Amino acid sequence: MKTTVITYGTFDLFHIGHLSLLNRLKSLGDELIVGVSTDEFNSIKGKKTVVPFADRIEIIRGLRCVDLAIPEEQWDQKIGDIAHHEVSIFGMGSDWEGHFDELKAYCKVVYLPRTEDVSSTHFRKTLKVLERSHIGELKQALDLISSIVERFD
Ligand code: C2G
């Protein structure tokens, strides 16, 4: 009997934390299905993304550890997906610990340790600093610092 694993996420600005989780989930079974949050669903989640859904799902489809990628359009599609794909294991990173325990009625539920010190939010904030408008602010700050330094020279 084939063991199918499923997980869901936005996977914006794909990074090593995402890859590590997907590889570990794949190692739990024979097949890994990934539900990728659509842009519309992310607005329901109140989550901003940099990379559009069409690209995010293509990146997931390109991974060796992923056998199928499907759109995640609503919170409550998981039970239908589990039945339709005969899923044995539902898995998420540990930041979701306990949030999906109701799925234990349908399959095994696992929460794997989240990879620390890396997140799409951090990347987004770093990118924001590099935006042109912020470079103007950085230049003003540098001019102010150099004028203060000149006073002490
Ligand atoms: N993750 C991780 N380590 C990180 C960042 C993320 O293990 N440093 C895991 C998360 O725990 C999650 C998966 O990677 O299991 C995808 O993370 P997100 O793209 O942030 O997913 P999210 O927006 O939380 O959507 O229905 C479930 C939701 O769609 C989850």
XYZ file of N, CA, C and O and ligand atoms in Angstrom:
642
model
N 0.871 -1.198 0.000
C 0.000 0.000 0.000
C 0.902 1.240 0.000
O 1.780 1.378 0.833
N 0.689 2.095 -1.001
C 1.497 3.307 -1.130
C 1.170 4.289 0.002
O 0.001 4.450 0.347
N 2.222 4.879 0.566
C 2.019 5.892 1.615
C 2.106 7.276 0.986
O 3.152 7.667 0.470
N 0.959 7.981 1.005
C 0.907 9.336 0.447
C 0.902 10.357 1.579
O 0.142 10.238 2.535
N 1.782 11.358 1.421
C 1.907 12.438 2.413
C 1.397 13.731 1.776
O 1.602 13.941 0.570
N 0.712 14.574 2.555
C 0.255 15.861 2.012
C 0.608 16.982 2.966
O 0.669 16.778 4.194
N 0.884 18.140 2.397
C 1.130 19.347 3.180
C 0.627 20.544 2.393
O 0.278 20.404 1.208
N 0.561 21.690 3.058
C 0.033 22.902 2.418
C 0.886 24.084 2.851
O 1.427 24.124 3.959
N 0.981 25.075 1.944
C 1.698 26.295 2.322
C 1.733 27.313 1.203
O 1.322 27.045 0.080
N 2.245 28.505 1.556
C 2.380 29.582 0.577
C 3.657 29.417 -0.239
O 3.683 29.626 -1.438
N 4.763 29.074 0.452
C 6.078 28.862 -0.167
C 6.498 30.086 -0.978
O 6.967 29.979 -2.108
N 6.321 31.271 -0.375
C 6.771 32.510 -1.017
C 8.274 32.656 -0.838
O 8.817 32.299 0.217
N 8.964 33.193 -1.889
C 10.434 33.349 -1.777
C 11.029 32.039 -1.258
O 11.641 31.988 -0.179
N 10.848 30.977 -2.010
C 11.198 29.610 -1.591
C 12.594 29.554 -0.980
O 13.540 30.129 -1.545
N 12.704 28.924 0.197
C 14.009 28.921 0.881
C 14.260 27.569 1.540
O 13.418 26.667 1.508
N 15.434 27.458 2.179
C 15.900 26.172 2.703
C 14.964 25.605 3.769
O 14.858 24.388 3.923
N 14.247 26.483 4.456
C 13.301 25.979 5.471
C 12.170 25.212 4.808
O 11.740 24.157 5.282
N 11.695 25.753 3.672
C 10.641 25.054 2.913
C 11.177 23.723 2.373
O 10.544 22.677 2.546
N 12.365 23.769 1.767
C 12.919 22.562 1.145
C 13.177 21.484 2.194
O 12.837 20.306 1.996
N 13.735 21.892 3.328
C 14.016 20.936 4.401
C 12.723 20.253 4.858
O 12.667 19.031 5.042
N 11.658 21.029 5.015
C 10.384 20.437 5.464
C 9.865 19.450 4.426
O 9.480 18.322 4.756
N 9.879 19.871 3.141
C 9.319 18.995 2.094
C 10.128 17.713 1.968
O 9.570 16.623 1.828
N 11.460 17.824 2.057
C 12.293 16.607 1.987
C 11.992 15.665 3.155
O 11.889 14.447 2.988
N 11.842 16.247 4.355
C 11.560 15.394 5.530
C 10.179 14.755 5.419
O 9.988 13.583 5.759
N 9.203 15.522 4.891
C 7.863 14.941 4.716
C 7.893 13.818 3.683
O 7.308 12.750 3.883
N 8.631 14.037 2.579
C 8.708 12.989 1.549
C 9.321 11.723 2.117
O 8.921 10.597 1.789
N 10.267 11.874 3.023
C 10.952 10.680 3.577
C 10.009 9.850 4.452
O 10.299 8.698 4.783
N 8.847 10.399 4.769
C 7.879 9.641 5.594
C 7.033 8.685 4.751
O 6.309 7.846 5.286
N 7.096 8.850 3.417
C 6.230 8.014 2.578
C 6.798 7.794 1.189
O 8.003 7.944 0.969
N 5.873 7.445 0.261
C 6.306 7.169 -1.123
C 5.990 8.330 -2.044
O 6.609 8.499 -3.084
N 4.962 9.112 -1.688
C 4.500 10.188 -2.561
C 4.204 11.422 -1.720
O 3.632 11.298 -0.627
N 4.611 12.594 -2.228
C 4.334 13.847 -1.507
C 3.474 14.758 -2.378
O 3.840 15.043 -3.524
N 2.343 15.166 -1.828
C 1.461 16.123 -2.488
C 1.555 17.446 -1.723
O 1.528 17.452 -0.483
N 1.686 18.542 -2.470
C 1.788 19.854 -1.828
C 0.658 20.758 -2.316
O 0.504 20.958 -3.537
N -0.131 21.270 -1.369
C -1.165 22.250 -1.688
C -0.542 23.639 -1.577
O -0.066 24.011 -0.498
N -0.502 24.375 -2.686
C 0.114 25.707 -2.700
C -0.985 26.770 -2.629
O -1.904 26.782 -3.453
N -0.879 27.641 -1.617
C -1.921 28.658 -1.402
C -2.009 29.609 -2.595
O -1.005 30.195 -2.989
N -3.200 29.775 -3.131
C -3.389 30.730 -4.239
C -3.273 32.153 -3.687
O -3.338 32.370 -2.465
N -3.118 33.119 -4.572
C -3.034 34.524 -4.138
C -4.342 34.937 -3.462
O -4.327 35.648 -2.450
N -5.465 34.443 -3.991
C -6.774 34.791 -3.403
C -6.865 34.211 -1.982
O -7.276 34.879 -1.039
N -6.418 32.964 -1.798
C -6.485 32.361 -0.459
C -5.549 33.092 0.495
O -5.869 33.303 1.668
N -4.385 33.512 -0.007
C -3.470 34.241 0.874
C -4.075 35.557 1.335
O -3.849 35.985 2.479
N -4.906 36.196 0.485
C -5.541 37.447 0.963
C -6.557 37.101 2.050
O -6.710 37.834 3.020
N -7.190 35.910 1.938
C -8.090 35.475 3.029
C -7.263 35.238 4.305
O -7.661 35.588 5.419
N -6.039 34.664 4.124
C -5.160 34.410 5.279
C -4.548 35.713 5.796
O -3.872 35.723 6.823
N -4.712 36.790 5.031
C -4.101 38.063 5.413
C -2.598 38.031 5.228
O -1.844 38.683 5.944
N -2.159 37.252 4.237
C -0.717 37.070 4.022
C -0.318 37.712 2.694
O -0.863 37.398 1.649
N 0.665 38.653 2.745
C 1.166 39.280 1.506
C 2.259 38.390 0.924
O 3.024 37.771 1.669
N 2.324 38.317 -0.403
C 3.395 37.534 -1.033
C 4.106 38.387 -2.083
O 3.567 39.357 -2.590
N 5.342 38.020 -2.373
C 6.136 38.676 -3.419
C 5.969 37.924 -4.735
O 5.771 38.515 -5.792
N 6.021 36.593 -4.664
C 6.008 35.756 -5.870
C 4.569 35.313 -6.164
O 3.891 34.805 -5.267
N 4.102 35.536 -7.411
C 2.716 35.163 -7.733
C 2.496 33.659 -7.685
O 3.430 32.880 -7.868
N 1.235 33.268 -7.479
C 0.875 31.851 -7.320
C 1.399 30.994 -8.481
O 1.969 29.915 -8.258
N 1.225 31.475 -9.710
C 1.609 30.677 -10.892
C 3.083 30.283 -10.816
O 3.462 29.156 -11.162
N 3.928 31.203 -10.339
C 5.360 30.889 -10.209
C 5.613 30.022 -8.977
O 6.407 29.084 -9.016
N 4.918 30.318 -7.879
C 5.147 29.545 -6.643
C 4.806 28.062 -6.875
O 5.581 27.179 -6.462
N 3.716 27.770 -7.566
C 3.341 26.366 -7.782
C 4.289 25.691 -8.784
O 4.612 24.504 -8.633
N 4.799 26.457 -9.747
C 5.765 25.871 -10.698
C 7.071 25.512 -9.995
O 7.687 24.488 -10.277
N 7.505 26.368 -9.071
C 8.732 26.071 -8.306
C 8.533 24.780 -7.503
O 9.388 23.883 -7.501
N 7.380 24.652 -6.869
C 7.104 23.434 -6.083
C 7.063 22.207 -7.002
O 7.633 21.153 -6.690
N 6.437 22.361 -8.177
C 6.359 21.241 -9.132
C 7.751 20.823 -9.601
O 7.981 19.678 -9.964
N 8.696 21.746 -9.597
C 10.048 21.457 -10.092
C 10.919 20.710 -9.100
O 12.035 20.313 -9.423
N 10.412 20.507 -7.875
C 11.237 19.856 -6.837
C 11.211 18.338 -6.985
O 10.154 17.744 -7.211
N 12.364 17.723 -6.822
C 12.499 16.261 -6.931
C 11.633 15.552 -5.891
O 11.052 14.502 -6.158
N 11.465 16.142 -4.729
C 10.729 15.457 -3.640
C 9.217 15.591 -3.780
O 8.472 14.968 -3.017
N 8.748 16.393 -4.743
C 7.306 16.621 -4.879
C 6.754 15.825 -6.058
O 7.270 15.913 -7.169
N 5.667 15.075 -5.777
C 5.056 14.262 -6.840
C 3.865 14.963 -7.472
O 3.546 14.759 -8.646
N 3.182 15.809 -6.696
C 2.008 16.519 -7.219
C 1.841 17.816 -6.439
O 1.974 17.820 -5.215
N 1.547 18.890 -7.177
C 1.244 20.167 -6.517
C -0.164 20.583 -6.936
O -0.505 20.503 -8.125
N -0.984 20.966 -5.944
C -2.371 21.360 -6.230
C -2.624 22.734 -5.610
O -1.945 23.116 -4.649
N -3.593 23.494 -6.132
C -3.900 24.793 -5.533
C -4.564 24.589 -4.172
O -5.408 23.697 -4.019
N -4.179 25.430 -3.191
C -4.911 25.467 -1.922
C -5.757 26.732 -1.961
O -5.219 27.843 -1.957
N -7.088 26.547 -2.060
C -7.984 27.694 -2.255
C -8.803 28.036 -1.022
O -9.379 29.118 -0.941
N -8.889 27.110 -0.074
C -9.669 27.388 1.145
C -9.172 26.523 2.294
O -8.565 25.471 2.082
N -9.455 26.986 3.533
C -9.000 26.244 4.711
C -9.546 24.822 4.723
O -8.869 23.871 5.078
N -10.831 24.673 4.312
C -11.465 23.372 4.600
C -11.455 22.408 3.420
O -12.289 21.511 3.341
N -10.483 22.571 2.513
C -10.393 21.587 1.423
C -9.587 20.359 1.835
O -9.545 19.365 1.098
N -8.951 20.400 2.981
C -7.992 19.353 3.367
C -8.652 17.976 3.494
O -8.149 16.989 2.985
N -9.846 17.928 4.106
C -10.503 16.628 4.301
C -10.824 15.994 2.951
O -10.556 14.806 2.725
N -11.320 16.818 2.016
C -11.629 16.291 0.672
C -10.375 15.828 -0.044
O -10.356 14.762 -0.672
N -9.293 16.610 0.103
C -8.022 16.232 -0.546
C -7.499 14.911 0.027
O -7.009 14.038 -0.706
N -7.602 14.774 1.361
C -7.107 13.552 2.024
C -7.859 12.330 1.498
O -7.268 11.294 1.171
N -9.172 12.468 1.354
C -9.979 11.342 0.832
C -9.670 11.097 -0.642
O -9.388 9.961 -1.043
N -9.659 12.169 -1.424
C -9.488 12.024 -2.882
C -8.134 11.394 -3.242
O -8.040 10.546 -4.132
N -7.098 11.792 -2.504
C -5.743 11.295 -2.832
C -5.318 10.131 -1.953
O -4.150 9.743 -1.958
N -6.268 9.615 -1.138
C -5.982 8.469 -0.236
C -4.706 8.738 0.587
O -3.761 7.945 0.609
N -4.723 9.901 1.237
C -3.560 10.353 2.007
C -3.454 9.581 3.326
O -4.441 9.365 4.023
N -2.226 9.154 3.665
C -1.974 8.473 4.945
C -1.447 9.441 6.003
O -1.660 9.234 7.193
N -0.694 10.456 5.553
C -0.058 11.368 6.527
C -0.254 12.813 6.092
O 0.018 13.164 4.922
N -0.738 13.641 7.031
C -0.792 15.099 6.831
C 0.323 15.686 7.674
O 0.446 15.366 8.868
N 1.178 16.524 7.079
C 2.288 17.087 7.860
C 2.456 18.572 7.630
O 2.166 19.081 6.553
N 2.898 19.255 8.700
C 3.179 20.687 8.634
C 4.402 20.959 9.499
O 4.820 20.135 10.303
N 4.951 22.179 9.360
C 6.029 22.606 10.261
C 5.455 22.875 11.654
O 4.257 23.123 11.814
N 6.337 22.885 12.638
C 5.907 22.947 14.049
C 5.255 24.268 14.431
O 4.607 24.358 15.471
N 5.386 25.317 13.587
C 4.672 26.554 13.919
C 3.166 26.348 13.790
O 2.391 27.156 14.294
N 2.747 25.244 13.195
C 1.316 24.923 13.083
C 0.878 23.871 14.095
O -0.242 23.373 14.038
N 1.790 23.545 15.049
C 1.522 22.485 16.041
C 0.094 22.611 16.603
O -0.298 23.686 17.080
N -0.682 21.557 16.489
C -2.015 21.523 17.097
C -3.129 22.115 16.262
O -4.313 21.871 16.531
N -2.770 22.895 15.217
C -3.822 23.599 14.461
C -4.681 22.677 13.599
O -5.773 23.040 13.197
N -4.153 21.518 13.267
C -4.888 20.639 12.342
C -5.167 19.272 12.968
O -5.315 18.275 12.270
N -5.252 19.232 14.311
C -5.439 17.932 14.979
C -6.763 17.275 14.633
O -6.911 16.058 14.754
N -7.733 18.091 14.147
C -9.029 17.473 13.774
C -8.850 16.500 12.601
O -9.661 15.600 12.399
N -7.739 16.638 11.868
C -7.512 15.742 10.718
C -7.080 14.349 11.168
O -7.041 13.415 10.361
N -6.815 14.200 12.483
C -6.418 12.875 12.990
C -7.540 11.856 12.795
O -7.310 10.645 12.824
N -8.754 12.351 12.556
C -9.880 11.440 12.297
C -9.771 10.819 10.908
O -10.441 9.825 10.604
N -8.908 11.390 10.071
C -8.847 10.946 8.666
C -7.486 10.352 8.285
O -7.381 9.568 7.339
N -6.430 10.780 8.991
C -5.082 10.281 8.651
C -4.139 10.624 9.795
O -4.517 11.314 10.743
N -2.904 10.163 9.688
C -1.891 10.494 10.706
C -1.539 11.980 10.516
O -1.462 12.458 9.378
N -1.358 12.696 11.626
C -0.992 14.129 11.574
C 0.356 14.294 12.245
O 0.553 13.850 13.387
N 1.318 14.895 11.524
C 2.645 15.138 12.103
C 3.020 16.608 11.942
O 2.620 17.274 10.992
N 3.749 17.103 12.949
C 4.290 18.481 12.898
C 5.801 18.329 13.050
O 6.269 17.813 14.065
N 6.541 18.732 12.039
C 8.001 18.549 12.061
C 8.680 19.862 12.457
O 8.174 20.935 12.143
N 9.830 19.772 13.141
C 10.500 20.999 13.605
C 10.716 22.002 12.474
O 11.197 21.642 11.396
N 10.349 23.229 12.734
C 10.524 24.334 11.782
C 12.012 24.670 11.711
O 12.736 24.505 12.690
N 12.489 25.093 10.559
C 13.894 25.512 10.419
C 14.020 26.932 10.951
O 13.314 27.833 10.496
N 14.884 27.108 11.965
C 15.011 28.423 12.590
C 15.812 29.392 11.711
O 16.530 28.988 10.808
N 15.638 30.693 12.009
C 16.453 31.761 11.390
C 16.323 31.875 9.882
O 17.232 32.385 9.229
N 15.233 31.413 9.344
C 14.982 31.704 7.926
C 13.476 31.804 7.727
O 12.717 30.999 8.260
N 13.059 32.884 7.036
C 11.621 33.020 6.766
C 11.413 33.969 5.588
O 12.244 34.860 5.346
N 10.320 33.759 4.903
C 10.008 34.644 3.762
C 9.812 36.073 4.264
O 10.193 37.034 3.601
N 9.255 36.206 5.474
C 9.018 37.557 6.030
C 10.334 38.304 6.164
O 10.458 39.475 5.818
N 11.367 37.593 6.642
C 12.690 38.221 6.816
C 13.237 38.667 5.465
O 13.728 39.787 5.302
N 13.078 37.810 4.454
C 13.575 38.171 3.120
C 12.836 39.395 2.592
O 13.411 40.305 2.020
N 11.486 39.405 2.820
C 10.686 40.535 2.321
C 11.162 41.833 2.954
O 11.341 42.854 2.301
N 11.441 41.802 4.262
C 11.896 43.016 4.966
C 13.262 43.439 4.446
O 13.538 44.617 4.233
N 14.134 42.467 4.167
C 15.468 42.789 3.644
C 15.343 43.416 2.261
O 15.972 44.443 1.975
N 14.479 42.855 1.444
C 14.275 43.398 0.085
C 13.734 44.819 0.168
O 14.137 45.708 -0.571
N 12.851 45.056 1.182
C 12.216 46.371 1.297
C 13.279 47.450 1.516
O 13.250 48.526 0.936
N 14.286 47.120 2.344
C 15.357 48.086 2.642
C 16.063 48.487 1.341
O 16.506 49.611 1.168
N 16.119 47.580 0.394
C 16.855 47.863 -0.865
C 15.989 48.630 -1.867
O 16.471 49.063 -2.893
N 14.690 48.808 -1.535
C 13.832 49.535 -2.487
C 14.377 50.953 -2.676
O 14.904 51.548 -1.762
N 14.217 51.528 -3.885
C 14.772 52.858 -4.227
C 14.404 53.894 -3.175
O 15.240 54.628 -2.690
N 13.126 53.917 -2.759
C 12.704 54.967 -1.808
C 13.555 54.859 -0.538
O 13.971 55.847 0.039
N 13.845 53.631 -0.114
C 14.617 53.481 1.124
C 16.074 53.888 0.902
O 16.737 54.379 1.806
N 16.584 53.711 -0.322
C 17.973 54.107 -0.586
C 18.110 55.618 -0.380
O 19.078 56.089 0.227
N 17.065 56.389 -0.766
C 17.088 57.849 -0.530
C 17.211 58.137 0.956
O 18.032 58.944 1.402
N 16.416 57.411 1.759
C 16.470 57.615 3.223
C 17.846 57.230 3.767
O 18.425 57.903 4.614
N 18.386 56.104 3.229
C 19.714 55.669 3.709
C 20.756 56.734 3.386
O 21.619 57.055 4.194
N 20.653 57.354 2.191
C 21.631 58.392 1.802
C 21.540 59.594 2.739
O 22.550 60.107 3.223
N 20.303 59.998 3.077
C 20.126 61.126 4.016
C 20.775 60.785 5.365
O 21.490 61.597 5.954
N 20.570 59.556 5.800
C 21.133 59.142 7.101
C 22.660 59.187 7.047
O 23.326 59.691 7.957
N 23.236 58.723 5.912
C 24.701 58.729 5.779
C 25.226 60.169 5.753
O 26.238 60.494 6.391
N 24.483 61.077 5.058
C 24.904 62.503 5.025
C 24.898 63.072 6.433
O 25.827 63.773 6.855
N 23.876 62.730 7.204
C 23.775 63.241 8.589
C 24.947 62.718 9.420
O 25.625 63.467 10.125
N 25.234 61.415 9.270
C 26.334 60.810 10.045
C 27.652 61.466 9.672
O 28.449 61.847 10.534
N 27.872 61.686 8.355
C 29.178 62.257 7.954
C 29.280 63.700 8.445
O 30.346 64.141 8.875
N 28.138 64.440 8.508
C 28.225 65.841 9.019
C 28.556 65.826 10.510
O 29.329 66.642 11.019
N 28.040 64.841 11.248
C 28.349 64.743 12.688
C 29.822 64.391 12.873
O 30.538 65.007 13.659
N 30.298 63.425 12.053
C 31.715 62.998 12.152
C 32.635 64.188 11.857
O 33.612 64.428 12.563
N 32.258 65.010 10.844
C 33.116 66.170 10.484
C 33.279 67.109 11.676
O 34.339 67.653 11.946
N 32.149 67.239 12.470
C 32.216 68.175 13.611
C 33.240 67.722 14.647
O 33.859 68.515 15.344
N 33.421 66.379 14.735
C 34.339 65.873 15.770
C 35.771 65.756 15.244
O 36.678 65.444 15.976
N 35.939 65.951 13.894
C 37.325 65.822 13.359
C 38.213 67.000 13.765
O 37.755 68.101 13.938
N 8.425 26.266 7.382
C 9.501 25.679 8.052
N 10.574 26.440 8.371
C 10.615 27.760 8.041
C 9.531 28.348 7.355
C 8.437 27.572 7.029
O 9.475 24.472 8.367
N 11.713 28.490 8.390
C 7.285 25.416 7.050
C 5.991 25.888 7.700
O 5.884 25.364 9.021
C 4.933 25.305 6.773
C 5.641 25.297 5.398
O 7.041 25.474 5.652
O 4.617 23.971 7.147
C 5.159 26.411 4.494
O 5.324 27.626 5.194
P 4.484 28.890 4.669
O 4.710 29.046 3.220
O 4.743 30.034 5.596
O 2.988 28.350 4.860
P 1.751 29.168 5.467
O 1.634 30.477 4.775
O 1.901 29.121 6.925
O 0.497 28.305 4.959
O -3.294 25.514 5.283
C -1.965 25.716 5.732
C -1.437 27.037 5.250
O -1.613 27.152 3.860
C 0.029 27.185 5.630
